[in-house]
Amino acid sequence: MMFTDRMLAAINYMMIDMMAAIARKDYQQRRLRQAQGIEKARASGVYKGRPVDAELRNRVRELLAAGLGIRAVARHAACSTTTVMKVRDGLAQR
């Protein structure tokens, strides 16, 4: 009885591991195909992403020039701190 229980448990764990490996492989294949599709769409000019909001960028530049900090600018411009830092870094590169 004990041998059978241990054997069934081992088989169950093996099946779970095998199914997890299959699921991971399937996930990786789908991600790869998705990336290939996006790359193909970008090459043909279909997939461009969201356009830059020039009005928001100008507002952020004005607030930064006024001496506000990153979080204060983000709060006033209703955007993320990441957006503020990207605009700030873009200004520094010029």
C-alpha positions as a LaTeX table, in Angstrom:
\begin{tabular}{lrrr}
\hline
Residue & $x$ (\AA) & $y$ (\AA) & $z$ (\AA) \\
\hline
Met1 & 0.00 & 0.00 & 0.00 \\
Met2 & 2.77 & 2.43 & 0.95 \\
Phe3 & 4.76 & 1.62 & $-2.19$ \\
Thr4 & 1.73 & 2.29 & $-4.37$ \\
Asp5 & 1.07 & 5.64 & $-2.69$ \\
Arg6 & 4.66 & 6.76 & $-3.16$ \\
Met7 & 4.67 & 5.53 & $-6.74$ \\
Leu8 & 1.43 & 7.40 & $-7.53$ \\
Ala9 & 2.80 & 10.55 & $-5.88$ \\
Ala10 & 5.97 & 10.32 & $-7.97$ \\
Ile11 & 3.94 & 9.85 & $-11.15$ \\
Asn12 & 1.72 & 12.80 & $-10.24$ \\
Tyr13 & 4.74 & 15.06 & $-9.64$ \\
Met14 & 6.27 & 13.91 & $-12.92$ \\
Met15 & 3.05 & 14.70 & $-14.80$ \\
Ile16 & 2.81 & 18.14 & $-13.17$ \\
Asp17 & 6.44 & 18.91 & $-14.05$ \\
Met18 & 5.92 & 17.73 & $-17.62$ \\
Met19 & 2.76 & 19.81 & $-18.07$ \\
Ala20 & 4.49 & 22.86 & $-16.57$ \\
Ala21 & 7.37 & 22.43 & $-19.02$ \\
Ile22 & 4.94 & 22.16 & $-21.94$ \\
Ala23 & 3.05 & 25.26 & $-20.77$ \\
Arg24 & 6.28 & 27.25 & $-20.45$ \\
Lys25 & 7.43 & 26.20 & $-23.93$ \\
Asp26 & 4.04 & 27.21 & $-25.35$ \\
Tyr27 & 4.24 & 30.57 & $-23.57$ \\
Gln28 & 7.73 & 31.22 & $-24.91$ \\
Gln29 & 6.65 & 30.33 & $-28.45$ \\
Arg30 & 3.67 & 32.68 & $-28.27$ \\
Arg31 & 5.87 & 35.51 & $-26.97$ \\
Leu32 & 8.39 & 34.90 & $-29.77$ \\
Arg33 & 5.67 & 34.91 & $-32.42$ \\
Gln34 & 4.19 & 38.07 & $-30.94$ \\
Ala35 & 7.59 & 39.79 & $-31.03$ \\
Gln36 & 8.08 & 38.66 & $-34.63$ \\
Gly37 & 4.66 & 40.01 & $-35.59$ \\
Ile38 & 5.35 & 43.36 & $-33.94$ \\
Glu39 & 8.73 & 43.61 & $-35.66$ \\
Lys40 & 7.15 & 42.81 & $-39.02$ \\
Ala41 & 4.43 & 45.42 & $-38.43$ \\
Arg42 & 7.03 & 48.03 & $-37.44$ \\
Ala43 & 9.01 & 47.30 & $-40.59$ \\
Ser44 & 5.92 & 47.87 & $-42.72$ \\
Gly45 & 5.03 & 51.05 & $-40.82$ \\
Val46 & 1.80 & 49.74 & $-39.30$ \\
Tyr47 & 2.90 & 49.50 & $-35.65$ \\
Lys48 & 4.23 & 52.79 & $-34.39$ \\
Gly49 & 3.15 & 53.00 & $-30.76$ \\
Arg50 & 1.45 & 55.95 & $-29.14$ \\
Pro51 & 2.37 & 59.35 & $-30.58$ \\
Val52 & 4.21 & 61.88 & $-28.44$ \\
Asp53 & 1.95 & 64.41 & $-26.69$ \\
Ala54 & 3.69 & 67.68 & $-27.59$ \\
Glu55 & 1.38 & 69.77 & $-25.41$ \\
Leu56 & 2.19 & 67.68 & $-22.33$ \\
Arg57 & 5.92 & 67.82 & $-23.07$ \\
Asn58 & 5.79 & 71.61 & $-23.38$ \\
Arg59 & 3.91 & 71.90 & $-20.09$ \\
Val60 & 6.49 & 69.68 & $-18.36$ \\
Arg61 & 9.35 & 71.76 & $-19.82$ \\
Glu62 & 7.74 & 74.96 & $-18.52$ \\
Leu63 & 7.28 & 73.51 & $-15.04$ \\
Leu64 & 10.84 & 72.20 & $-14.96$ \\
Ala65 & 12.14 & 75.58 & $-16.09$ \\
Ala66 & 10.15 & 77.17 & $-13.25$ \\
Gly67 & 12.24 & 75.13 & $-10.83$ \\
Leu68 & 9.70 & 72.56 & $-9.66$ \\
Gly69 & 10.84 & 69.09 & $-8.68$ \\
Ile70 & 10.05 & 65.94 & $-10.60$ \\
Arg71 & 7.14 & 64.87 & $-8.40$ \\
Ala72 & 5.65 & 68.35 & $-8.28$ \\
Val73 & 5.85 & 68.62 & $-12.07$ \\
Ala74 & 4.22 & 65.20 & $-12.44$ \\
Arg75 & 1.43 & 66.23 & $-10.09$ \\
His76 & 0.78 & 69.55 & $-11.87$ \\
Ala77 & 1.04 & 68.10 & $-15.39$ \\
Ala78 & $-1.03$ & 65.00 & $-14.47$ \\
Cys79 & 1.57 & 62.58 & $-15.79$ \\
Ser80 & 4.03 & 60.06 & $-14.39$ \\
Thr81 & 7.41 & 60.86 & $-12.91$ \\
Thr82 & 8.91 & 58.67 & $-15.64$ \\
Thr83 & 7.48 & 60.98 & $-18.29$ \\
Val84 & 8.90 & 64.00 & $-16.48$ \\
Met85 & 12.34 & 62.37 & $-16.28$ \\
Lys86 & 12.26 & 61.47 & $-19.98$ \\
Val87 & 11.47 & 65.08 & $-20.87$ \\
Arg88 & 14.16 & 66.32 & $-18.46$ \\
Asp89 & 16.73 & 63.92 & $-19.92$ \\
Gly90 & 15.75 & 65.02 & $-23.42$ \\
Leu91 & 16.41 & 68.63 & $-22.43$ \\
Ala92 & 19.82 & 67.73 & $-21.02$ \\
Gln93 & 20.86 & 66.02 & $-24.28$ \\
Arg94 & 20.28 & 69.16 & $-26.33$ \\
\hline
\end{tabular}
